[in-house]
PDB file of C-alpha atoms in Angstrom:
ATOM      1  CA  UNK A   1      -6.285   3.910 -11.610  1.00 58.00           C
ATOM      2  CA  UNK A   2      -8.629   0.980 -10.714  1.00 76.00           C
ATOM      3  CA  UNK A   3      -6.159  -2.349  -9.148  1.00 82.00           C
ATOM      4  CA  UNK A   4      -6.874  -4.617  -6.224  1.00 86.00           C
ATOM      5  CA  UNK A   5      -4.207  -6.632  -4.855  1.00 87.00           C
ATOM      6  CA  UNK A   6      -4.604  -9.189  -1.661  1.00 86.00           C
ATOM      7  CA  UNK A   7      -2.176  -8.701   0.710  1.00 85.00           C
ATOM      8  CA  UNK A   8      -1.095 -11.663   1.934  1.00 80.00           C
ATOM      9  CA  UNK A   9       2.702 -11.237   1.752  1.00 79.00           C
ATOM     10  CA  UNK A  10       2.026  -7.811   3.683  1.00 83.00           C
ATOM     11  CA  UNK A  11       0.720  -4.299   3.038  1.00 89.00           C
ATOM     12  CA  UNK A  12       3.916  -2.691   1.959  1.00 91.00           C
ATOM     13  CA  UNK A  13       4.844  -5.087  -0.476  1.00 89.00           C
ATOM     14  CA  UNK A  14       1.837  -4.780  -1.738  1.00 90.00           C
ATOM     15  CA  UNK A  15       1.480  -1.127  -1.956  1.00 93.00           C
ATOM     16  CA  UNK A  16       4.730  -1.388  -3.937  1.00 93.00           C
ATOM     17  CA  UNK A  17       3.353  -4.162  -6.431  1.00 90.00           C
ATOM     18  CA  UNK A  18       0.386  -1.987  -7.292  1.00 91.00           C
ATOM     19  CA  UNK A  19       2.230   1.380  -7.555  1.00 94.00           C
ATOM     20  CA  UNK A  20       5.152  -0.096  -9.628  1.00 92.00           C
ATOM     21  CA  UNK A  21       2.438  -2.258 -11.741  1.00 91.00           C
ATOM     22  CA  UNK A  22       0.631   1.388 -12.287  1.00 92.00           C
ATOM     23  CA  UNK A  23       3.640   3.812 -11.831  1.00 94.00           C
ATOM     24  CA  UNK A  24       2.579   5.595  -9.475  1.00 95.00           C
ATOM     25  CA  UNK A  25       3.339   6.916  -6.448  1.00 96.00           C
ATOM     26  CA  UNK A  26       1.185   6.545  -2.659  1.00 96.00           C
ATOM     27  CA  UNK A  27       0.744   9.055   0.178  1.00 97.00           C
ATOM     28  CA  UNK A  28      -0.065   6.679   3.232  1.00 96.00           C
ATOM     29  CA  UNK A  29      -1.327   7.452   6.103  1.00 96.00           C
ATOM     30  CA  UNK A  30       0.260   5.284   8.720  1.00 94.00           C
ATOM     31  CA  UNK A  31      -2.525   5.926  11.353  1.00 93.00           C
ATOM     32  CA  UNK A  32      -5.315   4.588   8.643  1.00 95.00           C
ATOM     33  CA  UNK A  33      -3.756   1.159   8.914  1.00 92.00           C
ATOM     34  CA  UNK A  34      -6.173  -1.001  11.252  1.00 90.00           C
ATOM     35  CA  UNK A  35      -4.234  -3.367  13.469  1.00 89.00           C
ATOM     36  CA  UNK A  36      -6.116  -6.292  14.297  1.00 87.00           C
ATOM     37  CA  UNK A  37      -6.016  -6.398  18.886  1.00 93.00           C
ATOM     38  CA  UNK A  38      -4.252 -10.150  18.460  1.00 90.00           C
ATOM     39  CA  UNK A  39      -1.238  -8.575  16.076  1.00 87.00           C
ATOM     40  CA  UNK A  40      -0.729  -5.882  18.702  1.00 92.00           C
ATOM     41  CA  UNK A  41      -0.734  -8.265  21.221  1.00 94.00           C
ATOM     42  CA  UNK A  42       1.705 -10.737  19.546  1.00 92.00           C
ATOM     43  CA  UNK A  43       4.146  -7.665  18.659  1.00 92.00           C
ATOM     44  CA  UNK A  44       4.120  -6.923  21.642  1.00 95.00           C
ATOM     45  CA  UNK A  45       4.741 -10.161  23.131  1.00 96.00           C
ATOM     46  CA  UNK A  46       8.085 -10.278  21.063  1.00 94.00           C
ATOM     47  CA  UNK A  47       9.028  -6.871  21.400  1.00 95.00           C
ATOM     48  CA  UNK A  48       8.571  -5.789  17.875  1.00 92.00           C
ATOM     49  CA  UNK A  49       6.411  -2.746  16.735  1.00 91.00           C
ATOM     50  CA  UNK A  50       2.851  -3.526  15.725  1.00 90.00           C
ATOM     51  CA  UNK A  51       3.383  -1.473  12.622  1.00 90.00           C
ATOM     52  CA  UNK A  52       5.749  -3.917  11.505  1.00 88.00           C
ATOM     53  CA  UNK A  53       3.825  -6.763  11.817  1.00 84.00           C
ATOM     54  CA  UNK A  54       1.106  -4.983  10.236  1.00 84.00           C
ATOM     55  CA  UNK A  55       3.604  -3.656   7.283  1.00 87.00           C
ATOM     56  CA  UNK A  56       5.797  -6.606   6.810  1.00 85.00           C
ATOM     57  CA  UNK A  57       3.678  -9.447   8.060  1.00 78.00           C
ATOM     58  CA  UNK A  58       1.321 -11.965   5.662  1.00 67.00           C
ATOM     59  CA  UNK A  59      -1.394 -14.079   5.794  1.00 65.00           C
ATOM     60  CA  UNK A  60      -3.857 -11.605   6.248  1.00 66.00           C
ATOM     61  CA  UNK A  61      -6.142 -12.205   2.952  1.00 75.00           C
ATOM     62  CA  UNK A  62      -7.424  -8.654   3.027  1.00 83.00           C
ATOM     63  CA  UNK A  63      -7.663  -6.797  -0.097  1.00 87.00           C
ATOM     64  CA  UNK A  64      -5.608  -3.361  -1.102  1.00 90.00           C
ATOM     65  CA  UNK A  65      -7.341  -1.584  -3.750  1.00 91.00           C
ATOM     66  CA  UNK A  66      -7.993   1.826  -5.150  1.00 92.00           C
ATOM     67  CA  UNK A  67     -11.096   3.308  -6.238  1.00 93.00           C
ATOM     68  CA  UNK A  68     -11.504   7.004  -7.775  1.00 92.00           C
ATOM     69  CA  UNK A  69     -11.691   9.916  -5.142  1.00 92.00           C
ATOM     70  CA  UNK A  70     -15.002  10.502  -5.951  1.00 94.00           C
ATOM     71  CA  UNK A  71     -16.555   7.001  -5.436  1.00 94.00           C
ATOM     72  CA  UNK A  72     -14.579   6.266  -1.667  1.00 94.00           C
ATOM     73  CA  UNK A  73     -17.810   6.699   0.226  1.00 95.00           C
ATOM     74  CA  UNK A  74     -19.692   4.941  -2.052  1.00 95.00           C
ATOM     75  CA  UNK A  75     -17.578   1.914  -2.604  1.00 93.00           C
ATOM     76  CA  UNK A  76     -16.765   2.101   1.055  1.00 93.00           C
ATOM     77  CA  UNK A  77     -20.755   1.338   1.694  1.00 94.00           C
ATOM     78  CA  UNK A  78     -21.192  -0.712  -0.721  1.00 95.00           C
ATOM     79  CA  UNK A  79     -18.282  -3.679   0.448  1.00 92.00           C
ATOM     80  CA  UNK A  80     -19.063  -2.514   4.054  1.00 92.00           C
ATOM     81  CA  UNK A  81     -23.021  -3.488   3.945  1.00 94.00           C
ATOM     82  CA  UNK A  82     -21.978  -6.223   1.103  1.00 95.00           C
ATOM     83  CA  UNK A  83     -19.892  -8.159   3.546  1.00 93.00           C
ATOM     84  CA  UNK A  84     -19.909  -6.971   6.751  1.00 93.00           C
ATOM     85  CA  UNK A  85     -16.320  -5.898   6.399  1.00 89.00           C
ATOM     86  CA  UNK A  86     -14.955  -2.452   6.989  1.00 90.00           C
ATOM     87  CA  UNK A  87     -12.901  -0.939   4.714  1.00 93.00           C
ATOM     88  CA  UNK A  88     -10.355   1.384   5.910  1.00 94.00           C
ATOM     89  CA  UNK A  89      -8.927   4.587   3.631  1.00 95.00           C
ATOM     90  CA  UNK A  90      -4.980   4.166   3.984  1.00 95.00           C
ATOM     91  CA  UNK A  91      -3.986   6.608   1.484  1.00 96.00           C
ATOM     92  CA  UNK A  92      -3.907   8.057  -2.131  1.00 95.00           C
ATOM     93  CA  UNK A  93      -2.170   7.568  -5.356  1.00 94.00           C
ATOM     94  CA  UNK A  94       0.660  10.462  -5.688  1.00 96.00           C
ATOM     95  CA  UNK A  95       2.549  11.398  -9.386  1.00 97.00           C
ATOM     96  CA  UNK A  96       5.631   8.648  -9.448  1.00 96.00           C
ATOM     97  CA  UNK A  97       8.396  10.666  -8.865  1.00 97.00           C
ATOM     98  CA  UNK A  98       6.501  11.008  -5.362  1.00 96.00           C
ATOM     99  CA  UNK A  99       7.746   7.681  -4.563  1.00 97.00           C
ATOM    100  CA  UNK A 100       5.890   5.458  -2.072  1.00 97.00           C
ATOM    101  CA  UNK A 101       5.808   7.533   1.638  1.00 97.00           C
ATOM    102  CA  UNK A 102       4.240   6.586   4.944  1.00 96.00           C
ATOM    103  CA  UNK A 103       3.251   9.642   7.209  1.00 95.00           C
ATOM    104  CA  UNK A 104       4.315   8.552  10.671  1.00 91.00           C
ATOM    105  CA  UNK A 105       2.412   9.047  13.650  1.00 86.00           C
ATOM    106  CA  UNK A 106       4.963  12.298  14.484  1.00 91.00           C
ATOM    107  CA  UNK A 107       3.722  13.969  11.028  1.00 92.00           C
ATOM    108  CA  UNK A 108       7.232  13.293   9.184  1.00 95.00           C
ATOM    109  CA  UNK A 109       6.611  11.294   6.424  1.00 95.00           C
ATOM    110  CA  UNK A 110       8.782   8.871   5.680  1.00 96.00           C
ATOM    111  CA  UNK A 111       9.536   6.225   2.260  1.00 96.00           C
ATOM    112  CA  UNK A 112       8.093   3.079   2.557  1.00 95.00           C
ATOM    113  CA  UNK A 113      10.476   0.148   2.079  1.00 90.00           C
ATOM    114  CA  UNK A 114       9.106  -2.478   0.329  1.00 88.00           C
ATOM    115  CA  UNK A 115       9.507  -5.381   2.761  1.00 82.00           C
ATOM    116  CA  UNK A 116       7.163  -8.561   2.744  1.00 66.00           C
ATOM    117  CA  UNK A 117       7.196 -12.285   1.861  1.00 60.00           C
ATOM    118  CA  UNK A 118       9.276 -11.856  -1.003  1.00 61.00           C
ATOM    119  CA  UNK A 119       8.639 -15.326  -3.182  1.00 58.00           C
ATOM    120  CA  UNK A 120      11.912 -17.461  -4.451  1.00 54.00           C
ATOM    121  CA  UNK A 121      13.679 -14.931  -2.887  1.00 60.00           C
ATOM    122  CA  UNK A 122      17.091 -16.688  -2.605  1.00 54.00           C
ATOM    123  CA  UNK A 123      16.279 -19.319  -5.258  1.00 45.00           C
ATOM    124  CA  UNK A 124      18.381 -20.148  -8.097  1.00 47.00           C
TER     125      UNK A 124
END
C-alpha cells in the first residue's frame, strides 16, 4: 500500500479515509504524533488535551502517507533533506479486521474514533 492523504480535517479522520480507501487496518503509535509547542499551548489554554487537538483538529496541511517498511529511512531522508521538513513514523498498516488502534501513552491500546472536520455533515 502506497496513499498520501493531507490532513487538513485532522489526523484521525484521515487515518480512517486512507485505511477504509485501502481496507486496512493501522497500529498507531500515539507518542509518534508531533505536537506543534503553539497547539499544546492553545489546548492547554482551553483545558482540552493536546492529543485532541492534534487528533481532531484541521488546518494543518501536513501530509499522512505510507511508504513500504523497507523504504521508511530512505523516504524519510529523502522529504527530510528535500524540504527541510521532518517526517515523523506514526504507525503501520495492520490486516483489516485489526481495525484502526492508537497505543496510548499507558501502553493500552485503544480504537481510534474517526473524528475530524467531517464535510456537509448535517446537510441535506
Amino acid at each position: 500500500m502506497r496513499c498520501a492523504i493531507d490532513v487538513s480535517d485532522g489526523v484521525s479522520s484521515e487515518i480512517h479515509h486512507l485505511c477504509r480507501m485501502s481496507r486496512v487496518g493501522a497500529r498507531i503509535e500515539g507518542d509518534a504524533i508531533p505536537i506543534h509547542p503553539d497547539t499544546r499551548a492553545v489546548a492547554r489554554l482551553c483545558g482540552e488535551a493536546a492529543m485532541a487537538f492534534a487528533m481532531s483538529g484541521g488546518e494543518d496541511f501536513e501530509l499522512l502517507f505510507t511508504v513500504s517498511p523497507r523504504d521508511v529511512s530512505s523516504v524519510t531522508r529523502a522529504v527530510s533533506s528535500a524540504t527541510g521538513t521532518p517526517v515523523a513514523v506514526i504507525g503501520e498498516a495492520a490486516p483489516a479486521e485489526e481495525g484502526i488502534r492508537i497505543r496510548q501513552g499507558d501502553g493500552t491500546r485503544v480504537p481510534l474514533a474517526d473524528t475530524g472536520y467531517a464535510h456537509f455533515q448535517g446537510r441535506e
